[in-house]
Amino acid sequence: MPFREFQEATRIHDFYYKNGELYCEKVPVRKIVKKVGTPVYVYSHKTFTEHLAKLQRAFRSVKPLICYSVKANSNLAVLRALVKKGAGLDIVSGGELFRARKAKCQGKKIVYAGVGKTSDEIRDAIRARILLFNVESLPELEQINAIAKKMRKKVNVSLRLNPNVDPHTHDYITTGKAETKFGIDFEKAKEIFKVAKDFSHAQVCGIHVHIGSQIETGDPFLEAFRKILEFIDELEAGGVKIKFLNLGGGLGAIYSDENPQTAEEFAAKILLLFKKRKFRIIFEPGRFIAANSGVLVTRVIYVKQTDVKNFAIVDAGMNDFIRPAFYGAYHALWPVAKNEKASSWVYDVVGPICESGDFFAKDRELQEVHAGDLLSLMTTGAYGFTMASNYNSRPRSCEVMVKGGTFKIVRKRETHQDLVRGE
Ligand code: PLP
């Protein structure tokens, strides 16, 4: 790929320095902090929509339905921005359905996955006329059929297959291996297709697969998709018609110096497999769209030196952002005010929570930090706020969306009253 195009394809976000100051799009991050305080999630509207556009462009020849995975970042401002640009939504709960409706996503662009959909959730999704249930077990299919029958509605169903493929990612985000709780193995799925006609109100007309998250090469996808296509060939030879093929999410984001495939490279590999096929193709990307679209800005409260460590203690904690504690994930830390002349030191950057797992970086070389300095934890737009909690009775942080030269609070910082509401 020519260098300019490569730069364009891999340009990962809209956070950059100008005169030593960190900007999001055209807004200095310092200005946002002055208005809303810390910790704060800062999102770039442009990065969100451009990542969606990268996928739309790469796969334009098959006109897929790209259902952004709400779990990655479910703020209504994010959902609205993506829905306006043509995205559908991939949901996993009644709460996510509620958000999808609030974001004005049409039912016919919503797909619903998850191993434990309750009867109420199924009913609400049928009422919302969603496009597809991604079904993960026979009992679930029976339940959906029974509820649809009672409601005198017909629904579309995809079977989520478990292709037993190792995506070579963290165990906790591996979903396509046989020992995980997700999907249905090929043999069982075959049995279900044999009796599919018995389900009078649930039409089994699709196949779904999602093998894991933060997958950096095409090989696990190719292995899984080839297995799936062989399976579909077998089904179709037996007279079954597959209308929808949902290829899931899982595309890796760039957290440090990984070199994951671009959307174009991914598409080039994948599209060959689907050249002569007539399915309606669906994707469910979350991380690829959201991860680089947000940062978590936090303030250093104290610098504490011990015989063995320099700790930079910051005002965000694992309750705000759990990925380092949960997965040992790496996230870059950028000073909000960069000083080229400052000396650098090695720090553990930790939160105020009473857990040794409450850290954002260990033995990290950073520009010397002082109490009051602002740090930006990068690539925290996906699985950031959505995994936040109130642990240690800490109000959840504020979220801000930047669009060009303006910014808006898209979720208020929680108050102490919010902490006890309902108790
Ligand atoms: N689809 C399903 C069924 C998932 O479980 C997930 C993530 O867990 C996704 C899509 C989104 O994955 P990613 O954020 O890696 O694209």
Coordinates of C-alpha atoms and ligand atoms in Angstrom, one line a residue:
M1 CA 0.0 0.0 0.0
P2 CA 1.5 3.5 -0.8
F3 CA 2.7 5.3 2.3
R4 CA 0.0 8.0 2.3
E5 CA -2.8 5.5 2.0
F6 CA -1.2 3.4 4.7
Q7 CA -1.0 6.4 7.0
E8 CA -4.6 7.2 6.3
A9 CA -5.7 3.6 6.8
T10 CA -3.9 3.2 10.1
R11 CA -4.4 6.7 11.5
I12 CA -5.7 5.6 14.8
H13 CA -7.1 8.6 16.6
D14 CA -7.6 12.4 16.9
F15 CA -5.6 12.9 20.1
Y16 CA -2.3 14.8 19.4
Y17 CA 0.1 17.4 20.7
K18 CA 0.2 21.1 19.7
N19 CA 2.8 23.2 21.3
G20 CA 3.3 20.6 24.0
E21 CA -0.4 20.5 24.8
L22 CA -2.7 17.5 24.4
Y23 CA -5.7 18.1 22.1
C24 CA -8.7 16.0 21.2
E25 CA -9.7 17.1 17.7
K26 CA -9.6 20.9 18.1
V27 CA -10.1 21.2 21.8
P28 CA -7.2 21.3 24.4
V29 CA -7.8 18.6 26.9
R30 CA -6.8 21.0 29.7
K31 CA -9.9 23.1 28.8
I32 CA -12.2 20.2 29.2
V33 CA -10.7 19.3 32.6
K34 CA -11.0 22.9 33.7
K35 CA -14.8 22.7 33.1
V36 CA -15.6 19.2 34.3
G37 CA -12.7 18.1 36.6
T38 CA -11.1 14.6 36.7
P39 CA -11.3 11.7 36.2
V40 CA -13.0 12.2 32.8
Y41 CA -13.5 10.1 29.7
V42 CA -12.9 12.2 26.6
Y43 CA -14.3 10.9 23.4
S44 CA -13.6 12.0 19.8
H45 CA -16.7 12.0 17.6
K46 CA -14.4 12.0 14.5
T47 CA -12.4 8.9 15.6
F48 CA -15.6 6.9 16.3
T49 CA -17.2 7.7 13.0
E50 CA -14.0 7.3 11.0
H51 CA -13.4 3.8 12.3
L52 CA -16.9 2.9 11.3
A53 CA -16.3 4.4 7.9
K54 CA -13.1 2.4 7.5
L55 CA -15.0 -0.8 7.8
Q56 CA -17.9 0.4 5.6
R57 CA -15.3 1.3 2.9
A58 CA -13.3 -1.9 3.2
F59 CA -16.4 -4.1 2.9
R60 CA -18.5 -1.9 0.5
S61 CA -18.5 -4.7 -2.1
V62 CA -20.7 -6.9 0.1
K63 CA -22.7 -4.0 1.7
P64 CA -22.7 -5.6 5.1
L65 CA -24.8 -4.6 8.0
I66 CA -22.3 -3.3 10.6
C67 CA -23.8 -3.7 14.0
Y68 CA -21.6 -1.8 16.5
S69 CA -21.3 -3.8 19.7
V70 CA -22.9 -1.7 22.3
K71 CA -21.0 -3.3 25.2
A72 CA -17.8 -1.6 24.1
N73 CA -19.1 1.9 24.8
S74 CA -22.8 2.3 25.3
N75 CA -23.0 6.1 25.9
L76 CA -26.0 7.4 24.0
A77 CA -23.9 10.1 22.3
V78 CA -21.7 7.3 20.9
L79 CA -24.6 5.2 19.8
R80 CA -26.4 8.1 18.2
A81 CA -23.2 9.2 16.3
L82 CA -22.8 5.7 14.9
V83 CA -26.4 5.0 14.1
K84 CA -26.6 8.3 12.2
K85 CA -23.7 7.1 10.1
G86 CA -25.6 3.9 9.2
A87 CA -24.6 1.5 11.9
G88 CA -26.9 -1.1 13.4
L89 CA -26.3 -2.3 16.9
D90 CA -25.3 -5.6 18.5
I91 CA -26.9 -5.9 22.0
V92 CA -26.6 -8.4 24.8
S93 CA -29.3 -7.4 27.3
G94 CA -32.6 -5.6 27.9
G95 CA -30.6 -2.6 29.0
E96 CA -28.7 -2.4 25.8
L97 CA -32.0 -2.8 23.9
F98 CA -33.3 0.2 25.8
R99 CA -30.2 2.2 24.9
A100 CA -30.5 1.1 21.3
R101 CA -34.1 2.4 21.2
K102 CA -33.1 5.6 22.8
A103 CA -30.4 6.1 20.2
K104 CA -33.2 5.7 17.6
C105 CA -31.7 2.5 16.1
Q106 CA -34.3 0.8 13.9
G107 CA -35.3 -2.7 15.1
K108 CA -34.4 -4.1 11.7
K109 CA -30.8 -3.1 12.4
I110 CA -30.5 -4.7 15.9
V111 CA -29.0 -8.2 16.5
Y112 CA -29.2 -9.8 20.0
A113 CA -26.5 -12.2 21.4
G114 CA -25.8 -13.6 24.8
V115 CA -26.2 -17.0 26.5
G116 CA -28.7 -16.0 29.1
K117 CA -31.6 -14.0 27.6
T118 CA -34.5 -13.9 30.1
S119 CA -38.2 -14.2 29.0
D120 CA -38.7 -10.5 29.7
E121 CA -35.7 -9.6 27.6
I122 CA -36.9 -11.8 24.7
R123 CA -40.4 -10.3 24.9
D124 CA -39.1 -6.8 24.7
A125 CA -36.8 -7.7 21.8
I126 CA -39.7 -9.2 19.9
R127 CA -41.8 -6.1 20.5
A128 CA -38.9 -4.0 19.2
R129 CA -39.0 -6.2 16.0
I130 CA -35.3 -6.8 16.1
L131 CA -33.6 -8.3 13.0
L132 CA -32.2 -11.5 14.6
F133 CA -31.7 -13.4 17.8
N134 CA -28.3 -14.9 17.9
V135 CA -29.2 -18.1 19.8
E136 CA -26.7 -19.9 21.9
S137 CA -28.5 -23.1 23.0
L138 CA -31.5 -25.3 22.2
P139 CA -33.4 -24.4 25.4
E140 CA -33.0 -20.7 24.4
L141 CA -34.4 -21.4 21.0
E142 CA -37.3 -23.3 22.5
Q143 CA -38.0 -20.4 24.8
I144 CA -37.9 -17.8 22.0
N145 CA -40.2 -19.9 19.9
A146 CA -42.7 -20.4 22.7
I147 CA -42.7 -16.6 23.6
A148 CA -43.0 -15.6 19.9
K149 CA -45.9 -18.0 19.5
K150 CA -47.7 -16.6 22.5
M151 CA -47.2 -13.1 21.1
R152 CA -48.3 -14.3 17.6
K153 CA -45.1 -13.0 16.1
K154 CA -42.5 -14.6 13.8
V155 CA -38.9 -14.0 14.6
N156 CA -35.6 -14.6 12.8
V157 CA -32.9 -16.7 14.5
S158 CA -29.2 -17.3 13.8
L159 CA -27.5 -20.1 15.6
R160 CA -24.3 -19.0 17.2
L161 CA -21.7 -21.7 16.3
N162 CA -18.7 -22.5 18.5
P163 CA -16.1 -23.5 15.9
N164 CA -13.5 -24.5 18.5
V165 CA -10.8 -22.1 17.2
D166 CA -8.1 -20.5 19.3
P167 CA -8.1 -16.7 18.6
H168 CA -4.7 -16.3 20.4
T169 CA -5.9 -13.6 22.7
H170 CA -6.5 -13.2 26.5
D171 CA -8.4 -16.2 28.0
Y172 CA -11.1 -13.9 29.4
I173 CA -12.0 -12.6 25.9
T174 CA -11.7 -16.0 24.1
T175 CA -15.2 -17.1 23.1
G176 CA -14.8 -19.6 20.2
K177 CA -13.1 -22.5 22.0
A178 CA -15.0 -25.6 22.9
E179 CA -14.6 -25.2 26.6
T180 CA -16.2 -21.7 26.7
K181 CA -19.9 -21.2 27.5
F182 CA -20.5 -19.6 24.1
G183 CA -22.3 -20.9 21.0
I184 CA -23.3 -24.4 19.9
D185 CA -21.0 -27.1 18.5
F186 CA -21.4 -28.2 14.9
E187 CA -23.0 -31.6 15.7
K188 CA -25.6 -30.1 18.0
A189 CA -26.3 -27.3 15.5
K190 CA -26.9 -30.0 12.8
E191 CA -29.4 -31.7 15.0
I192 CA -31.2 -28.4 15.6
F193 CA -31.4 -27.6 11.9
K194 CA -32.9 -31.1 11.4
V195 CA -35.8 -30.1 13.6
A196 CA -35.9 -26.4 12.7
K197 CA -39.3 -26.8 11.0
D198 CA -40.8 -27.7 14.4
F199 CA -40.2 -24.1 15.6
S200 CA -43.3 -22.6 14.1
H201 CA -42.5 -19.0 15.2
A202 CA -38.7 -18.9 15.2
Q203 CA -37.3 -19.2 11.7
V204 CA -33.7 -20.5 11.9
C205 CA -32.2 -18.7 8.9
G206 CA -28.8 -17.5 10.0
I207 CA -25.4 -18.5 11.3
H208 CA -23.5 -16.4 13.8
V209 CA -19.9 -16.7 15.0
H210 CA -17.8 -14.6 17.3
I211 CA -14.5 -16.2 18.4
G212 CA -13.0 -13.6 20.7
S213 CA -11.8 -10.1 21.1
Q214 CA -8.5 -8.2 20.3
I215 CA -7.6 -10.6 17.6
E216 CA -4.6 -9.2 15.8
T217 CA -4.1 -11.4 12.7
G218 CA -6.4 -12.8 10.1
D219 CA -5.6 -16.4 10.6
P220 CA -8.0 -17.3 13.5
F221 CA -10.8 -15.6 11.6
L222 CA -10.0 -17.4 8.4
E223 CA -9.9 -20.7 10.2
A224 CA -13.2 -20.1 11.9
F225 CA -14.9 -18.8 8.8
R226 CA -13.7 -21.7 6.6
K227 CA -15.1 -24.1 9.1
I228 CA -18.4 -22.2 9.2
L229 CA -18.6 -22.1 5.4
E230 CA -18.0 -25.9 5.2
F231 CA -20.8 -26.4 7.7
I232 CA -23.1 -24.1 5.7
D233 CA -22.3 -26.1 2.5
E234 CA -23.3 -29.2 4.2
L235 CA -26.5 -27.7 5.5
E236 CA -27.4 -26.2 2.1
A237 CA -26.7 -29.6 0.4
G238 CA -29.5 -30.9 2.7
G239 CA -31.9 -28.2 1.5
V240 CA -31.4 -25.6 4.4
K241 CA -31.4 -22.0 3.3
I242 CA -29.0 -19.6 5.1
K243 CA -30.0 -16.0 4.7
F244 CA -27.8 -14.2 7.3
L245 CA -24.2 -14.8 8.1
N246 CA -23.0 -12.8 11.2
L247 CA -19.2 -12.8 11.4
G248 CA -19.1 -11.2 14.9
G249 CA -16.5 -8.7 16.1
G250 CA -13.1 -9.2 17.5
L251 CA -10.9 -7.0 15.3
G252 CA -7.9 -5.8 17.3
A253 CA -7.2 -2.2 18.2
I254 CA -3.8 -0.6 18.5
Y255 CA -2.9 -0.2 22.1
S256 CA 0.9 0.3 21.9
D257 CA 3.1 -0.9 19.1
E258 CA 0.9 -3.8 17.8
N259 CA 0.6 -3.9 14.1
P260 CA -2.9 -5.3 13.6
Q261 CA -4.3 -5.7 10.2
T262 CA -6.1 -2.7 8.8
A263 CA -9.7 -2.9 7.8
E264 CA -8.7 -3.1 4.2
E265 CA -6.2 -5.9 4.8
F266 CA -8.8 -7.8 6.8
A267 CA -11.4 -7.3 4.1
A268 CA -9.0 -8.5 1.4
K269 CA -8.5 -11.8 3.2
I270 CA -12.1 -12.3 4.2
L271 CA -13.9 -11.2 1.1
L272 CA -12.2 -13.9 -1.0
L273 CA -14.1 -16.5 1.1
F274 CA -17.5 -14.9 0.4
K275 CA -17.1 -14.0 -3.2
K276 CA -19.8 -16.2 -4.7
R277 CA -22.1 -16.3 -1.7
K278 CA -25.4 -14.6 -1.3
F279 CA -25.7 -14.1 2.4
R280 CA -26.6 -10.9 4.1
I281 CA -23.3 -10.4 5.9
I282 CA -23.3 -8.8 9.4
F283 CA -20.4 -7.6 11.5
E284 CA -20.4 -6.7 15.2
P285 CA -17.2 -4.7 15.8
G286 CA -16.8 -3.0 19.2
R287 CA -13.2 -2.5 20.2
F288 CA -12.0 -1.6 16.7
I289 CA -14.4 1.3 16.6
A290 CA -14.3 2.5 20.2
A291 CA -10.9 1.8 21.7
N292 CA -8.9 4.5 20.2
S293 CA -11.8 6.9 20.2
G294 CA -11.5 7.7 23.9
V295 CA -9.0 8.5 26.7
L296 CA -9.3 8.7 30.4
V297 CA -7.8 11.8 31.9
T298 CA -6.7 11.7 35.5
R299 CA -4.9 14.0 37.9
V300 CA -1.9 13.0 40.0
I301 CA -2.8 13.3 43.7
Y302 CA 0.5 12.4 45.3
V303 CA 3.9 11.1 44.2
K304 CA 5.1 8.6 46.8
Q305 CA 8.6 7.2 46.9
T306 CA 9.5 4.0 48.7
D307 CA 12.9 2.1 48.7
V308 CA 11.8 0.2 45.7
K309 CA 9.3 2.2 43.7
N310 CA 8.1 5.6 42.7
F311 CA 4.3 5.7 42.8
A312 CA 2.3 8.2 40.9
I313 CA -1.1 8.0 42.8
V314 CA -3.9 9.3 40.5
D315 CA -7.5 10.1 41.1
A316 CA -8.9 7.5 38.7
G317 CA -9.0 3.9 40.0
M318 CA -9.8 0.4 38.8
N319 CA -13.4 1.2 39.4
D320 CA -13.2 3.7 36.5
F321 CA -11.0 1.6 34.2
I322 CA -10.5 -2.1 35.0
R323 CA -8.6 -3.5 32.0
P324 CA -5.1 -3.3 33.5
A325 CA -6.3 -5.0 36.8
F326 CA -8.6 -7.5 35.0
Y327 CA -6.5 -8.5 32.0
G328 CA -3.1 -7.1 32.8
A329 CA -3.8 -4.9 29.8
Y330 CA -1.2 -2.3 28.6
H331 CA -2.4 1.3 28.1
A332 CA -0.1 4.2 27.1
L333 CA 0.0 7.1 29.4
W334 CA 0.5 10.6 27.9
P335 CA 1.1 13.7 29.9
V336 CA -1.5 16.3 29.1
A337 CA 1.3 19.0 29.1
K338 CA 4.4 17.6 27.4
N339 CA 7.7 19.0 28.5
E340 CA 10.5 17.9 26.2
K341 CA 13.1 19.2 28.7
A342 CA 11.7 17.3 31.7
S343 CA 13.7 14.3 33.0
S344 CA 12.1 10.9 32.9
W345 CA 11.5 8.6 35.8
V346 CA 10.1 5.1 36.2
Y347 CA 6.7 5.0 38.0
D348 CA 4.0 2.6 39.0
V349 CA 0.9 4.6 38.2
V350 CA -1.8 3.5 40.7
G351 CA -5.3 4.5 41.8
P352 CA -6.6 5.2 45.3
I353 CA -8.5 1.9 45.7
C354 CA -7.7 -0.5 48.5
E355 CA -6.5 -3.3 46.2
S356 CA -3.0 -4.0 45.0
G357 CA -4.5 -4.7 41.6
D358 CA -5.5 -1.1 41.3
F359 CA -2.9 0.1 38.9
F360 CA -2.7 1.5 35.3
A361 CA 1.0 1.0 34.7
K362 CA 3.9 -0.7 36.3
D363 CA 7.6 0.3 36.0
R364 CA 6.6 2.8 33.3
E365 CA 9.1 5.4 32.1
L366 CA 7.3 8.8 32.1
Q367 CA 8.1 12.4 32.0
E368 CA 8.7 13.4 35.6
V369 CA 5.3 13.9 37.3
H370 CA 4.3 16.1 40.2
A371 CA 1.1 16.3 42.3
G372 CA -1.5 18.2 40.2
D373 CA -0.2 17.0 36.8
L374 CA -2.7 15.5 34.3
L375 CA -2.2 12.2 32.6
S376 CA -4.1 10.7 29.8
L377 CA -4.6 7.0 29.7
M378 CA -4.9 6.2 26.1
T379 CA -7.1 3.8 24.1
T380 CA -9.7 3.6 26.8
G381 CA -12.8 4.2 24.6
A382 CA -13.8 0.5 24.6
Y383 CA -14.6 -1.5 27.7
G384 CA -13.8 1.5 29.8
F385 CA -16.8 3.3 31.2
T386 CA -19.0 0.3 30.4
M387 CA -17.0 -1.8 32.8
A388 CA -16.8 0.9 35.5
S389 CA -18.3 0.4 39.0
N390 CA -18.8 2.2 42.2
Y391 CA -16.3 0.1 44.1
N392 CA -15.0 1.9 47.2
S393 CA -18.1 4.1 46.9
R394 CA -16.6 6.1 44.2
P395 CA -18.9 8.0 42.0
R396 CA -18.4 7.1 38.3
S397 CA -16.6 9.6 36.2
C398 CA -17.9 12.2 33.7
E399 CA -18.0 11.5 30.0
V400 CA -17.4 14.2 27.4
M401 CA -17.8 14.1 23.6
V402 CA -15.6 16.3 21.5
K403 CA -16.8 17.3 18.0
G404 CA -14.4 19.6 16.1
G405 CA -13.8 22.7 18.2
T406 CA -16.6 22.0 20.7
F407 CA -17.3 19.6 23.5
K408 CA -20.3 18.4 25.5
I409 CA -20.8 16.6 28.7
V410 CA -22.5 13.4 27.6
R411 CA -22.8 11.9 31.0
K412 CA -22.6 13.8 34.2
R413 CA -20.2 12.9 37.0
E414 CA -22.1 10.9 39.6
T415 CA -22.7 12.5 43.0
H416 CA -22.6 11.0 46.5
Q417 CA -26.5 11.0 46.3
D418 CA -26.3 8.8 43.2
L419 CA -24.3 6.3 45.2
V420 CA -27.1 5.7 47.7
R421 CA -30.1 6.1 45.4
G422 CA -32.4 3.1 45.9
E423 CA -30.8 2.0 49.2
Ligands
PLP1 N1 -20.2 -9.8 19.3 C1 -20.2 -10.6 20.4 C2 -21.2 -11.7 20.4 C3 -19.4 -10.3 21.5 O1 -19.5 -11.1 22.6 C4 -18.5 -9.3 21.4 C5 -17.6 -9.0 22.6 O2 -17.5 -9.6 23.6 C6 -18.5 -8.5 20.3 C7 -19.3 -8.8 19.2 C8 -17.5 -7.3 20.2 O3 -16.2 -7.7 20.2 P1 -15.0 -6.7 19.9 O4 -15.2 -5.5 20.8 O5 -13.8 -7.4 20.1 O6 -15.2 -6.3 18.4

